Coordinates of C-alpha atoms and ligand atoms in Angstrom, one line a residue:
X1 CA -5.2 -19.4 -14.9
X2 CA -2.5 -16.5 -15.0
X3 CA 0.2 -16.5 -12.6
X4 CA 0.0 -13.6 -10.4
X5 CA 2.2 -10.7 -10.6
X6 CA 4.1 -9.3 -7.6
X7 CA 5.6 -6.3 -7.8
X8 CA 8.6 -5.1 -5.5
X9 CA 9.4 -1.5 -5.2
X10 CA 13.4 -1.6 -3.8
X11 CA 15.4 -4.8 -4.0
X12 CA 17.6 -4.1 -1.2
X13 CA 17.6 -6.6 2.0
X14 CA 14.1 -6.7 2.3
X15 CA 13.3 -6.7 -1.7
X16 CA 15.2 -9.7 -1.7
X17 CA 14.5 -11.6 0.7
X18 CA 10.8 -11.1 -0.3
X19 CA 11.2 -11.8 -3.7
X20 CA 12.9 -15.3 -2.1
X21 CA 10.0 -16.2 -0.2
X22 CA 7.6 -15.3 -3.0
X23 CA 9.6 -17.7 -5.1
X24 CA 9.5 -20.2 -2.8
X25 CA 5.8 -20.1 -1.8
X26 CA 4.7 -19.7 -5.9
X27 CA 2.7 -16.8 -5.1
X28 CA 3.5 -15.5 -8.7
X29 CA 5.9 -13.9 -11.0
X30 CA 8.0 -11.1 -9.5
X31 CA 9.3 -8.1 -10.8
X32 CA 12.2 -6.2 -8.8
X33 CA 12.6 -2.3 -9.2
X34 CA 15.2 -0.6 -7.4
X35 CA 16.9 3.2 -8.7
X36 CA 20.4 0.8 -7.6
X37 CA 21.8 0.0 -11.2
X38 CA 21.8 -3.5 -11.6
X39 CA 21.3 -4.4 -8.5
X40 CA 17.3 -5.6 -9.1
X41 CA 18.5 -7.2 -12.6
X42 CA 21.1 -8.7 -10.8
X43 CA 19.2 -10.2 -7.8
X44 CA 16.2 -11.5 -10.6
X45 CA 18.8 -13.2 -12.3
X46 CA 20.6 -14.8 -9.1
X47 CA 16.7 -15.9 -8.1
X48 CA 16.2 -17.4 -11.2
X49 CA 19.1 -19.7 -11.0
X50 CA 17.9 -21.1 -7.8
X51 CA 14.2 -21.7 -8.4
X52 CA 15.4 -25.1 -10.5
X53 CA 17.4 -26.0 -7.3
X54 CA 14.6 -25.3 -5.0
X55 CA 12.0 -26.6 -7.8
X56 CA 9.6 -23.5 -8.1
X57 CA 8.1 -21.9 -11.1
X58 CA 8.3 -18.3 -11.2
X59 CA 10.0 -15.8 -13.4
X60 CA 12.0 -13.0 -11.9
X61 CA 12.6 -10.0 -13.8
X62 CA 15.1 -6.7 -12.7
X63 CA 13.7 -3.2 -13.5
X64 CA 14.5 0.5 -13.1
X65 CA 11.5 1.9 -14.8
X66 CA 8.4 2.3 -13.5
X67 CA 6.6 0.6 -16.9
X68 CA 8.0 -2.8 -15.4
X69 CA 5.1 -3.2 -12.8
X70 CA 2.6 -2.6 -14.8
X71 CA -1.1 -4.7 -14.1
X72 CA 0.6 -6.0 -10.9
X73 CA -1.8 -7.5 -8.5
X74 CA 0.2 -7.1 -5.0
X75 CA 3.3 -4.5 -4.3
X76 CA 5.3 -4.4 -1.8
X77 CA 7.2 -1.3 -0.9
X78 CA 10.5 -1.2 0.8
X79 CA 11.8 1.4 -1.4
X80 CA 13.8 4.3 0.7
X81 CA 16.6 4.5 3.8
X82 CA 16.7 2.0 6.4
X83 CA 17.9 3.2 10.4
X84 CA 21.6 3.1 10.9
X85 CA 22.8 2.6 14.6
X86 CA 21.2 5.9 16.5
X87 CA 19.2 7.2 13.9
X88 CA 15.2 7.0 14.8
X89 CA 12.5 5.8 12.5
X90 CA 11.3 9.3 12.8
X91 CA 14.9 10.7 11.4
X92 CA 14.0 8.6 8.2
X93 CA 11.1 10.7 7.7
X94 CA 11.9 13.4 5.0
X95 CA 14.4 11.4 3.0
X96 CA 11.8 8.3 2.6
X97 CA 8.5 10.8 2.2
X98 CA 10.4 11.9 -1.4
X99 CA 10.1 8.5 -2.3
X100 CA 6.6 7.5 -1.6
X101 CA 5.7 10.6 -3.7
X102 CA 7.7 8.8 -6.6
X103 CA 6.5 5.0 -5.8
X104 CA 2.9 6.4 -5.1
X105 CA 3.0 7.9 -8.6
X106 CA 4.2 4.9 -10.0
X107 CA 1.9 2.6 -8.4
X108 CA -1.4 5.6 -9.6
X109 CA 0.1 4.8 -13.0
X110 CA 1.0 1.3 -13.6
X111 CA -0.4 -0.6 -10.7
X112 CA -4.0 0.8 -9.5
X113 CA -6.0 -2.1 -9.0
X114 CA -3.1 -3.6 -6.8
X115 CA -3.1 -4.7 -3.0
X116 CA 0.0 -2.4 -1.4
X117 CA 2.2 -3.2 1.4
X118 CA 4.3 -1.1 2.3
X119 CA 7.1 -1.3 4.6
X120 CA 9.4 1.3 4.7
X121 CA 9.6 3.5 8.0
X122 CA 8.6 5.5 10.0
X123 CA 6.2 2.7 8.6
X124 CA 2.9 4.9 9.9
X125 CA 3.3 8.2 8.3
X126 CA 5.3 6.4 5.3
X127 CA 1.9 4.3 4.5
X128 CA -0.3 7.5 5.2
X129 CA 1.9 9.1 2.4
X130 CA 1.8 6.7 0.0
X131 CA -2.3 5.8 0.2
X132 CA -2.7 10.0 -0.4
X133 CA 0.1 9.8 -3.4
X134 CA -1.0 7.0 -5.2
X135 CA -4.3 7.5 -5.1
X136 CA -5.3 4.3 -4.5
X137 CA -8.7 3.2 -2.3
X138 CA -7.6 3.2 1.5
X139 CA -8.5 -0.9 2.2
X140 CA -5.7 -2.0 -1.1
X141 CA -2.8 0.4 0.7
X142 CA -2.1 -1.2 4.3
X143 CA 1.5 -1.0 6.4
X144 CA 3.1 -4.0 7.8
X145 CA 4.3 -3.5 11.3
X146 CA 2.0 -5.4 13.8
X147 CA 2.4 -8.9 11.9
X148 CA 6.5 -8.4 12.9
X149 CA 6.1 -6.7 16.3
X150 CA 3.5 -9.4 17.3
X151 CA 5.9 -12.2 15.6
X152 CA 8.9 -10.9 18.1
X153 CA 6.7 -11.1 21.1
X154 CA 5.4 -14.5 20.1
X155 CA 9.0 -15.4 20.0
X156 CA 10.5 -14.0 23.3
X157 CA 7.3 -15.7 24.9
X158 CA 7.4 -19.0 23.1
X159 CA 11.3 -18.7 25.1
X160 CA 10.2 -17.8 28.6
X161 CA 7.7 -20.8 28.1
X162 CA 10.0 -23.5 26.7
X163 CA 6.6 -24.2 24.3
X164 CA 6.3 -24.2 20.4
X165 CA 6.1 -20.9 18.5
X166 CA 2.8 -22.0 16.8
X167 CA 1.3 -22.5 20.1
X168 CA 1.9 -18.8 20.7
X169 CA -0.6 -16.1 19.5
X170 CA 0.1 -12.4 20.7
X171 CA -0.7 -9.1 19.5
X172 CA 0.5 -5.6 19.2
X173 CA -1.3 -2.8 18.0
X174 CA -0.7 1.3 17.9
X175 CA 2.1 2.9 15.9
X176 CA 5.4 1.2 14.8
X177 CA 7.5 2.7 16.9
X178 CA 8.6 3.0 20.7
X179 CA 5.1 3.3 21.2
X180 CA 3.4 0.1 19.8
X181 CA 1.4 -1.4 22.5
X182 CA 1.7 -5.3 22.9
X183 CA -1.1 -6.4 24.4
X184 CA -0.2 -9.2 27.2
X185 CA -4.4 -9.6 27.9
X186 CA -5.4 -10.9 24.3
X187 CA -2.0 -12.6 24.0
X188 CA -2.3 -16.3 24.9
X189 CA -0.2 -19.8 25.0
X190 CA -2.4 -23.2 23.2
X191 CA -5.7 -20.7 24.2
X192 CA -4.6 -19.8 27.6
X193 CA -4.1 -16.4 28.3
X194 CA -1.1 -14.9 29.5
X195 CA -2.3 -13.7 32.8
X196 CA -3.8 -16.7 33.7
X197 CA -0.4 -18.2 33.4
X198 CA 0.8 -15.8 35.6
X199 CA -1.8 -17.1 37.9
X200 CA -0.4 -20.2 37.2
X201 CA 2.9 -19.7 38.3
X202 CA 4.2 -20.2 34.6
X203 CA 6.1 -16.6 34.8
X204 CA 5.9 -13.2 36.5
X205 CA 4.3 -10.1 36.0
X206 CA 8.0 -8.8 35.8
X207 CA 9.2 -10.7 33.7
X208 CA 6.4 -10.0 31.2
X209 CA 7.0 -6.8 31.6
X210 CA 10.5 -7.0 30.2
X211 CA 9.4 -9.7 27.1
X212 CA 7.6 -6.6 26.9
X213 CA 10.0 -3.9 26.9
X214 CA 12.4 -5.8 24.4
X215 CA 9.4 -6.4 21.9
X216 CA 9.2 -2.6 21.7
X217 CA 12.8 -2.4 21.1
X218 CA 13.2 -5.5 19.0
X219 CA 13.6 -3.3 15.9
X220 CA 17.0 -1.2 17.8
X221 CA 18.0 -4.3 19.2
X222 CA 18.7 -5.9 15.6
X223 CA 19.9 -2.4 14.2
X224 CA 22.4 -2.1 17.6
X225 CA 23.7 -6.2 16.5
X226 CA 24.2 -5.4 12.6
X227 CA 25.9 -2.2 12.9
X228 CA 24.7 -1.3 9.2
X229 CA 21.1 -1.8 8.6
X230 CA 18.3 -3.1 10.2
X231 CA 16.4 -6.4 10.3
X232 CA 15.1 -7.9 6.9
X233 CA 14.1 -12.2 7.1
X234 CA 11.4 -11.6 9.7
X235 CA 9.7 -8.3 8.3
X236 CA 9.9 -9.7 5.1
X237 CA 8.4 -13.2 5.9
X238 CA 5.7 -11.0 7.8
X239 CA 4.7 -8.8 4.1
X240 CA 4.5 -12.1 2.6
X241 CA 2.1 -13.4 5.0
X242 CA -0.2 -10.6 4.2
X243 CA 0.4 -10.4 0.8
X244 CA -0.6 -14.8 0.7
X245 CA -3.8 -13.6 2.8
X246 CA -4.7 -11.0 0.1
X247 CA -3.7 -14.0 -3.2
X248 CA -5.6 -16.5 -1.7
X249 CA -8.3 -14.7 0.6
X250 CA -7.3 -16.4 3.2
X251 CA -9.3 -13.9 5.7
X252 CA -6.1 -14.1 8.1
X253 CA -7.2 -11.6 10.9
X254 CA -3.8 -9.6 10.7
X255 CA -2.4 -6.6 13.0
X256 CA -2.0 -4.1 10.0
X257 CA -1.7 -0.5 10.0
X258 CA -4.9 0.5 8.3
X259 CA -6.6 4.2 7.6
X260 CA -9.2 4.3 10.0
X261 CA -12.6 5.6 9.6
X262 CA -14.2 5.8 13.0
X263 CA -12.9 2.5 14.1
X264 CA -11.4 3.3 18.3
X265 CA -12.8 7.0 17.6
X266 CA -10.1 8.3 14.8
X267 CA -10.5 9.0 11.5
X268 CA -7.6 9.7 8.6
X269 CA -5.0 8.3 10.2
X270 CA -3.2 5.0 9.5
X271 CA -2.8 2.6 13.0
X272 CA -2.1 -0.8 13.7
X273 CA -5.3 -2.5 14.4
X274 CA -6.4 -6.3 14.0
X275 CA -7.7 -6.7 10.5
X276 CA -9.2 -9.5 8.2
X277 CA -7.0 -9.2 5.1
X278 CA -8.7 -11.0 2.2
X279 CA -9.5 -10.9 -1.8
X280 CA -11.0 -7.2 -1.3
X281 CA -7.6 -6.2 1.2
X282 CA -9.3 -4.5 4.1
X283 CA -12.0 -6.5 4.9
X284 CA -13.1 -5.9 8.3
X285 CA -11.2 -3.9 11.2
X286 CA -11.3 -6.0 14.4
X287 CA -12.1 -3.3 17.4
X288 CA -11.3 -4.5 20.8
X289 CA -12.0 -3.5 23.5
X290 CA -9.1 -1.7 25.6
X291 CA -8.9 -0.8 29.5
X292 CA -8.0 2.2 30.7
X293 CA -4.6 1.4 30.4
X294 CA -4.3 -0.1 27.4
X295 CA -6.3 2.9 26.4
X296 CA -3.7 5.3 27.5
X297 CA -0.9 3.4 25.9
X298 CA -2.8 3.3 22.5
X299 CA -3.4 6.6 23.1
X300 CA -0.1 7.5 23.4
X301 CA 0.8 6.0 20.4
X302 CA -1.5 7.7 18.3
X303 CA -0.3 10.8 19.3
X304 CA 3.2 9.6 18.1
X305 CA 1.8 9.1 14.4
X306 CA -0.3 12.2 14.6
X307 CA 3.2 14.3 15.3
X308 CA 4.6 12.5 12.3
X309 CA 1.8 13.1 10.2
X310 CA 1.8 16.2 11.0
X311 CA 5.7 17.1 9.8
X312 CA 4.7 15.4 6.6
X313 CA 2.5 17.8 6.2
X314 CA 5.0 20.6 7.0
X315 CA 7.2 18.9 4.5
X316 CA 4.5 18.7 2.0
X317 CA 1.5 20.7 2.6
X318 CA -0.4 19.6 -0.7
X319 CA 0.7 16.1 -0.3
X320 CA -1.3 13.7 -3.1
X321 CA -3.7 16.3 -3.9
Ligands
A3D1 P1 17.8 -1.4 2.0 O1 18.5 -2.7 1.9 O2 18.6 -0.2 2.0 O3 16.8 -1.4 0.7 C1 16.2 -0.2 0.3 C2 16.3 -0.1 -1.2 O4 15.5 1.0 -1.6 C3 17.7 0.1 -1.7 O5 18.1 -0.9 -2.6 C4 17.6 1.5 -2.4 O6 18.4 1.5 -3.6 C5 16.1 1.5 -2.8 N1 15.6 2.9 -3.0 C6 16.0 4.0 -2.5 N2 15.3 5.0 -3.0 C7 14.5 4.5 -4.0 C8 13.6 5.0 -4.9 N3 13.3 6.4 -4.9 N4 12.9 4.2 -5.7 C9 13.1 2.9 -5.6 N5 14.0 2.3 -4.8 C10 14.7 3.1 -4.0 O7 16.8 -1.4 3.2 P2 15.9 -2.6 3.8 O8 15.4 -3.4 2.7 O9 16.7 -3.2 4.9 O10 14.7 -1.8 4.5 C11 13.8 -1.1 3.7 C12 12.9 -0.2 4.5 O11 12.1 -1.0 5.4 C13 13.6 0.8 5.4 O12 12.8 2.1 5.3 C14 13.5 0.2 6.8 O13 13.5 1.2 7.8 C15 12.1 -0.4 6.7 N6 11.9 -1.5 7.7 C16 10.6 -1.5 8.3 C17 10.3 -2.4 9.2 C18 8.9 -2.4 9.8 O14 8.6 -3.3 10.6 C19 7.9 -1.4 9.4 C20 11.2 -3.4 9.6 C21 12.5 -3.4 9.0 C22 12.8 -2.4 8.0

């Protein structure tokens, strides 16, 4: 059988580190495109000459031309302007909307039967974009967000609880963004929930509340640290897990930012919502149920992507038609 082909659209600090972890978990050959001259060529050929080091077969090739991805069955997009210190995700918007018109062409070219992550922020609007530019059916185009966001709060809880990480499941769903709404009732330690281990005496409502408030910020709090650039090993290690569901239909139910179609009462609008990501991408979207205040914080969040949505559309009124 044909390795599979993996195509990476920017080989900056994500590109590379995802082109790593590709290697690594022999998910398939990859091919790095970047507009930065030499710098995909450059980082394929450093790749290459670990793989016998780490003992991995894949081949790793540099590009600048679109051509180089053709017939590639997953491609991740990181392609575009990461946040520097005080800049929003939401300042990011009409520099990085260009360039899902050009990746979205691209991919509508060389790469339509692909499964497409995409990555690069404001991750909501930037996935809404690139679906509409490249044309591509809505369940193969998905944004990674949730898979990272619910990762953080997995970690900061894991920490309060002194317990393993793989004991920990959480989730966060809603808008990347100051927005995103973790949701402490469906997040649990080995099956218990995390409200009954407030019950328990394990930890406080309060201090919850503030594993809470740094998962929303967990994306400044790295860009604040770094001083130039934002955070790569975790949201790259969180594309890959979606891409290895999609390989190896694995039917991982995933937080992914998918178009809904009537799923929690919207339509053509790309949210993070639980998913089961497998051999056809979207499988299923996971609606749960929400109280009224998870409601209103969903809500809210929505509302955030819809604004963004919106000035894309301002930007580019005939966007992908
Ligand atoms: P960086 O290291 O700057 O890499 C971006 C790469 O894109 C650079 O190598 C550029 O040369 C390249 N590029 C720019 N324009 C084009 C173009 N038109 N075509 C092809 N390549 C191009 O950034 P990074 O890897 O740290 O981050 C990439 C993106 O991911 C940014 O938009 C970040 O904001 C975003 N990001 C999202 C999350 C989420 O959780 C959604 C987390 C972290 C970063």
């Amino acid at each position: 059988m044909a390795r599979n082909k993996i195509a990476l659209i920017g080989a900056g600090q994500i590109g590379g580190t995802l082109a790593l972890l590709a290697g690594l978990k022999e998910l398939g050959d990859i091919v790095l495109f970047d507009v930065a001259e030499g710098v995909p060529e450059g980082k394929a050929l450093d790749l290459a000459q670990l793989s016998p080091v780490e003992g991995f077969d894949a081949a790793f090739a540099g590009a600048s031309s679109y051509d180089a991805i053709a017939g590639a069955d997953v491609v991740i997009v990181t392609a575009g302007v990461p946040r520097k210190p005080g800049m929003s995700r939401d300042d990011l918007l009409a520099i990085n909307l260009k360039v899902m018109e050009q990746v979205g062409a691209g991919i509508r070219k060389y790469a339509p039967d692909a499964f497409v992550i995409c990555i690069t922020n404001p991750l909501d609007a930037m996935v809404w974009a690139l679906q509409r530019c490249s044309g591509l059916p809505p369940e193969k185009v998905v944004g990674m967000a949730g898979v990272l966001d619910s990762a953080r709060f997995r970690h900061f809880l894991a920490e309060e609880f002194d317990v393993s990480v793989e004991d920990v499941t959480a989730f966060v769903m809603g808008g990347h963004g100051d927005t995103m709404v973790p949701l402490v009732r469906y997040s649990a330690v080995g099956g218990i929930p995390v409200p009954d281990l407030i019950r328990m005496g394990w930890t406080s409502e309060e201090r919850i509340a503030d594993i809470v408030q740094r998962t929303r910020d967990g994306g400044a709090e790295i860009v604040n640290l770094l001083k130039s650039g934002s955070a790569f090993y975790a949201p790259a290690a969180a594309a890959i897990a979606m891409a290895e569901s999609y390989l190896r239909d694995k039917k991982r139910v995933l937080p992914v930012a998918a178009l809904l179609d009537g799923e929690y009462g919207l339509r053509d609008i790309y949210v993070g919502v639980p998913a089961v990501i497998g051999a056809r991408g979207v499988e299923r979207i996971v609606e749960v149920e929400l109280d009224r205040s998870e409601r209103a914080m969903f809500e809210r969040s929505v509302a955030a992507v819809e604004g963004l949505v919106e000035a894309c559309l301002k930007i580019a009124p005939g966007l992908g038609k």
